[in-house]
């Protein structure tokens, strides 16, 4: 009977051990399935990240092209905006931008008014070294108006892309 009890205990221990091993194996399978599901999710996210990186690289390349093109364009709108800062007594007749050269023909009430224009253009970010060339005074139409001082403004525009600093006053106006 002792052998039967011993055999029963062994069978009971073996069954318990098998149940324990089976339980642990099921737990391991569950953990493995969880890891596989998480891995598939990470693989999808990794693919999305690769797509985002590819799109980011493309967008950055486009941005570099746009910045390169933008830096090579003469800022015509900025030149015109700066010319609007001139005193109201200065009348502009012709504005010409060719490459980085600016030429403006106009007339002012006097040479002093022209110097006010030089001062106004000193703050410009794009007009460099404005120089005024005076020509003969223009007679104004109507007896009540004094003659106006004709001038030509010549200047160099800032190198595209360089936006720092203000314009530098040219020398004395030429006659």
PDB file of C-alpha atoms in Angstrom:
ATOM      1  CA  UNK A   1       0.000   0.000   0.000  1.00  0.00           C
ATOM      2  CA  UNK A   2       2.858   2.254   0.598  1.00  0.00           C
ATOM      3  CA  UNK A   3       3.863   1.761  -2.981  1.00  0.00           C
ATOM      4  CA  UNK A   4       0.417   2.667  -4.135  1.00  0.00           C
ATOM      5  CA  UNK A   5       0.431   5.796  -2.029  1.00  0.00           C
ATOM      6  CA  UNK A   6       3.865   6.677  -3.284  1.00  0.00           C
ATOM      7  CA  UNK A   7       2.808   6.051  -6.893  1.00  0.00           C
ATOM      8  CA  UNK A   8      -0.319   8.165  -6.346  1.00  0.00           C
ATOM      9  CA  UNK A   9       1.765  10.994  -4.881  1.00  0.00           C
ATOM     10  CA  UNK A  10       4.131  10.802  -7.815  1.00  0.00           C
ATOM     11  CA  UNK A  11       1.208  10.880 -10.257  1.00  0.00           C
ATOM     12  CA  UNK A  12      -0.317  13.775  -8.390  1.00  0.00           C
ATOM     13  CA  UNK A  13       3.000  15.647  -8.398  1.00  0.00           C
ATOM     14  CA  UNK A  14       3.471  14.886 -12.093  1.00  0.00           C
ATOM     15  CA  UNK A  15      -0.034  16.153 -12.890  1.00  0.00           C
ATOM     16  CA  UNK A  16       0.541  19.269 -10.828  1.00  0.00           C
ATOM     17  CA  UNK A  17       3.939  19.797 -12.505  1.00  0.00           C
ATOM     18  CA  UNK A  18       2.401  19.276 -15.943  1.00  0.00           C
ATOM     19  CA  UNK A  19      -0.371  21.720 -15.116  1.00  0.00           C
ATOM     20  CA  UNK A  20       2.208  24.224 -13.823  1.00  0.00           C
ATOM     21  CA  UNK A  21       4.396  23.804 -16.924  1.00  0.00           C
ATOM     22  CA  UNK A  22       1.336  24.003 -19.158  1.00  0.00           C
ATOM     23  CA  UNK A  23       0.226  27.170 -17.353  1.00  0.00           C
ATOM     24  CA  UNK A  24       3.688  28.700 -17.725  1.00  0.00           C
ATOM     25  CA  UNK A  25       3.816  27.685 -21.398  1.00  0.00           C
ATOM     26  CA  UNK A  26       0.436  29.341 -21.993  1.00  0.00           C
ATOM     27  CA  UNK A  27       1.678  32.469 -20.252  1.00  0.00           C
ATOM     28  CA  UNK A  28       4.785  32.462 -22.481  1.00  0.00           C
ATOM     29  CA  UNK A  29       2.603  32.003 -25.595  1.00  0.00           C
ATOM     30  CA  UNK A  30       0.423  34.923 -24.491  1.00  0.00           C
ATOM     31  CA  UNK A  31       3.500  37.072 -23.933  1.00  0.00           C
ATOM     32  CA  UNK A  32       4.873  36.066 -27.345  1.00  0.00           C
ATOM     33  CA  UNK A  33       1.572  36.938 -29.055  1.00  0.00           C
ATOM     34  CA  UNK A  34       1.562  40.302 -27.276  1.00  0.00           C
ATOM     35  CA  UNK A  35       5.129  40.982 -28.416  1.00  0.00           C
ATOM     36  CA  UNK A  36       4.270  39.982 -31.998  1.00  0.00           C
ATOM     37  CA  UNK A  37       1.254  42.352 -32.010  1.00  0.00           C
ATOM     38  CA  UNK A  38       3.365  45.176 -30.609  1.00  0.00           C
ATOM     39  CA  UNK A  39       6.115  44.476 -33.137  1.00  0.00           C
ATOM     40  CA  UNK A  40       3.628  44.664 -36.024  1.00  0.00           C
ATOM     41  CA  UNK A  41       2.357  47.988 -34.658  1.00  0.00           C
ATOM     42  CA  UNK A  42       5.914  49.310 -34.376  1.00  0.00           C
ATOM     43  CA  UNK A  43       6.701  48.121 -37.910  1.00  0.00           C
ATOM     44  CA  UNK A  44       3.694  50.089 -39.206  1.00  0.00           C
ATOM     45  CA  UNK A  45       4.778  53.142 -37.221  1.00  0.00           C
ATOM     46  CA  UNK A  46       8.337  52.706 -38.476  1.00  0.00           C
ATOM     47  CA  UNK A  47       7.063  52.674 -42.062  1.00  0.00           C
ATOM     48  CA  UNK A  48       5.103  55.876 -41.356  1.00  0.00           C
ATOM     49  CA  UNK A  49       8.219  57.493 -39.869  1.00  0.00           C
ATOM     50  CA  UNK A  50      10.188  56.542 -42.985  1.00  0.00           C
ATOM     51  CA  UNK A  51       7.467  58.143 -45.131  1.00  0.00           C
ATOM     52  CA  UNK A  52       7.530  61.284 -42.979  1.00  0.00           C
ATOM     53  CA  UNK A  53      11.313  61.445 -43.201  1.00  0.00           C
ATOM     54  CA  UNK A  54      11.166  61.047 -46.958  1.00  0.00           C
ATOM     55  CA  UNK A  55       8.566  63.834 -47.183  1.00  0.00           C
ATOM     56  CA  UNK A  56      10.612  66.011 -44.833  1.00  0.00           C
ATOM     57  CA  UNK A  57      13.723  65.522 -46.948  1.00  0.00           C
ATOM     58  CA  UNK A  58      11.774  66.475 -50.068  1.00  0.00           C
ATOM     59  CA  UNK A  59      10.291  69.562 -48.416  1.00  0.00           C
ATOM     60  CA  UNK A  60      13.675  70.689 -47.085  1.00  0.00           C
ATOM     61  CA  UNK A  61      15.172  70.321 -50.569  1.00  0.00           C
ATOM     62  CA  UNK A  62      12.341  72.435 -52.001  1.00  0.00           C
ATOM     63  CA  UNK A  63      12.850  75.022 -49.264  1.00  0.00           C
ATOM     64  CA  UNK A  64      16.562  75.279 -50.135  1.00  0.00           C
ATOM     65  CA  UNK A  65      15.687  75.811 -53.812  1.00  0.00           C
ATOM     66  CA  UNK A  66      13.139  78.498 -52.944  1.00  0.00           C
ATOM     67  CA  UNK A  67      15.577  80.272 -50.627  1.00  0.00           C
ATOM     68  CA  UNK A  68      18.270  80.157 -53.305  1.00  0.00           C
ATOM     69  CA  UNK A  69      15.900  81.585 -55.911  1.00  0.00           C
ATOM     70  CA  UNK A  70      14.555  84.182 -53.491  1.00  0.00           C
ATOM     71  CA  UNK A  71      18.060  85.352 -52.615  1.00  0.00           C
ATOM     72  CA  UNK A  72      18.855  85.959 -56.305  1.00  0.00           C
ATOM     73  CA  UNK A  73      15.825  88.178 -57.008  1.00  0.00           C
ATOM     74  CA  UNK A  74      16.104  91.952 -56.812  1.00  0.00           C
ATOM     75  CA  UNK A  75      13.609  93.106 -54.176  1.00  0.00           C
ATOM     76  CA  UNK A  76      11.659  95.452 -56.436  1.00  0.00           C
ATOM     77  CA  UNK A  77       8.767  95.788 -53.995  1.00  0.00           C
ATOM     78  CA  UNK A  78      11.195  96.823 -51.245  1.00  0.00           C
ATOM     79  CA  UNK A  79      12.785  99.425 -53.534  1.00  0.00           C
ATOM     80  CA  UNK A  80       9.383 100.899 -54.321  1.00  0.00           C
ATOM     81  CA  UNK A  81       8.442 100.839 -50.625  1.00  0.00           C
ATOM     82  CA  UNK A  82      11.659 102.703 -49.773  1.00  0.00           C
ATOM     83  CA  UNK A  83      10.985 105.287 -52.476  1.00  0.00           C
ATOM     84  CA  UNK A  84       7.609 106.026 -50.876  1.00  0.00           C
ATOM     85  CA  UNK A  85       9.546 107.328 -47.854  1.00  0.00           C
ATOM     86  CA  UNK A  86      10.739 110.313 -49.892  1.00  0.00           C
ATOM     87  CA  UNK A  87       9.266 113.700 -48.906  1.00  0.00           C
ATOM     88  CA  UNK A  88       6.059 114.680 -50.695  1.00  0.00           C
ATOM     89  CA  UNK A  89       7.865 117.616 -52.272  1.00  0.00           C
ATOM     90  CA  UNK A  90       9.930 115.142 -54.312  1.00  0.00           C
ATOM     91  CA  UNK A  91       8.215 114.014 -57.509  1.00  0.00           C
ATOM     92  CA  UNK A  92       9.470 110.881 -59.268  1.00  0.00           C
ATOM     93  CA  UNK A  93       9.162 110.752 -63.037  1.00  0.00           C
ATOM     94  CA  UNK A  94      10.961 107.555 -63.998  1.00  0.00           C
ATOM     95  CA  UNK A  95      12.181 104.542 -62.031  1.00  0.00           C
ATOM     96  CA  UNK A  96      14.454 102.000 -63.665  1.00  0.00           C
ATOM     97  CA  UNK A  97      15.920  98.851 -62.100  1.00  0.00           C
ATOM     98  CA  UNK A  98      18.367  96.923 -64.203  1.00  0.00           C
ATOM     99  CA  UNK A  99      20.141  94.097 -62.431  1.00  0.00           C
ATOM    100  CA  UNK A 100      21.410  95.657 -59.228  1.00  0.00           C
ATOM    101  CA  UNK A 101      21.489  99.228 -60.605  1.00  0.00           C
ATOM    102  CA  UNK A 102      18.771 101.718 -59.723  1.00  0.00           C
ATOM    103  CA  UNK A 103      18.131 104.932 -61.635  1.00  0.00           C
ATOM    104  CA  UNK A 104      15.394 107.370 -60.653  1.00  0.00           C
ATOM    105  CA  UNK A 105      14.607 110.628 -62.420  1.00  0.00           C
ATOM    106  CA  UNK A 106      12.626 113.261 -60.603  1.00  0.00           C
ATOM    107  CA  UNK A 107      12.348 116.804 -59.357  1.00  0.00           C
ATOM    108  CA  UNK A 108      12.286 118.440 -55.954  1.00  0.00           C
ATOM    109  CA  UNK A 109      11.387 121.879 -54.681  1.00  0.00           C
ATOM    110  CA  UNK A 110      15.065 122.558 -53.930  1.00  0.00           C
ATOM    111  CA  UNK A 111      18.440 120.920 -53.363  1.00  0.00           C
ATOM    112  CA  UNK A 112      17.605 120.904 -49.649  1.00  0.00           C
ATOM    113  CA  UNK A 113      14.535 118.786 -50.345  1.00  0.00           C
ATOM    114  CA  UNK A 114      16.749 116.450 -52.341  1.00  0.00           C
ATOM    115  CA  UNK A 115      19.033 116.106 -49.319  1.00  0.00           C
ATOM    116  CA  UNK A 116      15.977 115.195 -47.262  1.00  0.00           C
ATOM    117  CA  UNK A 117      15.422 112.446 -49.793  1.00  0.00           C
ATOM    118  CA  UNK A 118      19.003 111.239 -49.265  1.00  0.00           C
ATOM    119  CA  UNK A 119      18.370 111.124 -45.519  1.00  0.00           C
ATOM    120  CA  UNK A 120      15.172 109.174 -46.067  1.00  0.00           C
ATOM    121  CA  UNK A 121      16.988 106.632 -48.231  1.00  0.00           C
ATOM    122  CA  UNK A 122      19.792 106.152 -45.688  1.00  0.00           C
ATOM    123  CA  UNK A 123      17.440 103.869 -43.733  1.00  0.00           C
ATOM    124  CA  UNK A 124      16.846 101.654 -46.768  1.00  0.00           C
ATOM    125  CA  UNK A 125      17.766  97.978 -46.503  1.00  0.00           C
ATOM    126  CA  UNK A 126      18.145  97.606 -50.257  1.00  0.00           C
ATOM    127  CA  UNK A 127      19.244 100.958 -51.723  1.00  0.00           C
ATOM    128  CA  UNK A 128      22.981 101.439 -51.248  1.00  0.00           C
ATOM    129  CA  UNK A 129      25.063 104.591 -51.801  1.00  0.00           C
ATOM    130  CA  UNK A 130      22.358 106.861 -53.221  1.00  0.00           C
ATOM    131  CA  UNK A 131      23.934 109.601 -55.321  1.00  0.00           C
ATOM    132  CA  UNK A 132      22.037 112.527 -56.756  1.00  0.00           C
ATOM    133  CA  UNK A 133      23.008 114.232 -60.003  1.00  0.00           C
ATOM    134  CA  UNK A 134      21.412 117.641 -60.359  1.00  0.00           C
ATOM    135  CA  UNK A 135      20.426 119.002 -63.728  1.00  0.00           C
ATOM    136  CA  UNK A 136      18.904 122.304 -64.755  1.00  0.00           C
ATOM    137  CA  UNK A 137      15.928 123.524 -62.835  1.00  0.00           C
ATOM    138  CA  UNK A 138      12.596 122.864 -64.425  1.00  0.00           C
ATOM    139  CA  UNK A 139      10.169 125.702 -64.722  1.00  0.00           C
ATOM    140  CA  UNK A 140       6.871 124.797 -63.157  1.00  0.00           C
ATOM    141  CA  UNK A 141       3.686 125.331 -65.065  1.00  0.00           C
ATOM    142  CA  UNK A 142       1.758 128.269 -63.702  1.00  0.00           C
ATOM    143  CA  UNK A 143       3.131 131.523 -62.356  1.00  0.00           C
ATOM    144  CA  UNK A 144       2.370 130.718 -58.696  1.00  0.00           C
ATOM    145  CA  UNK A 145       4.759 127.734 -58.564  1.00  0.00           C
ATOM    146  CA  UNK A 146       8.513 128.150 -58.123  1.00  0.00           C
ATOM    147  CA  UNK A 147      10.895 126.231 -60.399  1.00  0.00           C
ATOM    148  CA  UNK A 148      11.800 122.707 -59.331  1.00  0.00           C
ATOM    149  CA  UNK A 149      15.281 121.198 -59.059  1.00  0.00           C
ATOM    150  CA  UNK A 150      15.603 118.252 -61.463  1.00  0.00           C
ATOM    151  CA  UNK A 151      17.745 115.328 -60.369  1.00  0.00           C
ATOM    152  CA  UNK A 152      18.718 111.807 -61.206  1.00  0.00           C
ATOM    153  CA  UNK A 153      19.247 109.360 -58.375  1.00  0.00           C
ATOM    154  CA  UNK A 154      21.665 106.530 -59.074  1.00  0.00           C
ATOM    155  CA  UNK A 155      22.266 103.775 -56.555  1.00  0.00           C
ATOM    156  CA  UNK A 156      23.345 100.203 -56.236  1.00  0.00           C
ATOM    157  CA  UNK A 157      20.897  97.680 -54.809  1.00  0.00           C
ATOM    158  CA  UNK A 158      21.985  95.413 -51.981  1.00  0.00           C
ATOM    159  CA  UNK A 159      23.303  92.009 -52.903  1.00  0.00           C
ATOM    160  CA  UNK A 160      20.301  89.665 -52.883  1.00  0.00           C
ATOM    161  CA  UNK A 161      20.122  87.826 -49.590  1.00  0.00           C
ATOM    162  CA  UNK A 162      22.028  90.508 -47.637  1.00  0.00           C
ATOM    163  CA  UNK A 163      19.407  92.429 -45.734  1.00  0.00           C
ATOM    164  CA  UNK A 164      21.396  93.818 -42.841  1.00  0.00           C
ATOM    165  CA  UNK A 165      22.466  97.385 -42.326  1.00  0.00           C
ATOM    166  CA  UNK A 166      21.121 100.597 -43.727  1.00  0.00           C
ATOM    167  CA  UNK A 167      22.030 102.319 -46.952  1.00  0.00           C
ATOM    168  CA  UNK A 168      25.182 104.390 -47.043  1.00  0.00           C
ATOM    169  CA  UNK A 169      24.953 107.990 -48.070  1.00  0.00           C
ATOM    170  CA  UNK A 170      26.732 108.798 -51.273  1.00  0.00           C
ATOM    171  CA  UNK A 171      29.066 111.724 -51.591  1.00  0.00           C
ATOM    172  CA  UNK A 172      28.048 115.258 -52.468  1.00  0.00           C
ATOM    173  CA  UNK A 173      25.509 115.429 -55.275  1.00  0.00           C
ATOM    174  CA  UNK A 174      27.049 116.008 -58.682  1.00  0.00           C
ATOM    175  CA  UNK A 175      26.049 119.050 -60.682  1.00  0.00           C
TER     176      UNK A 175
END
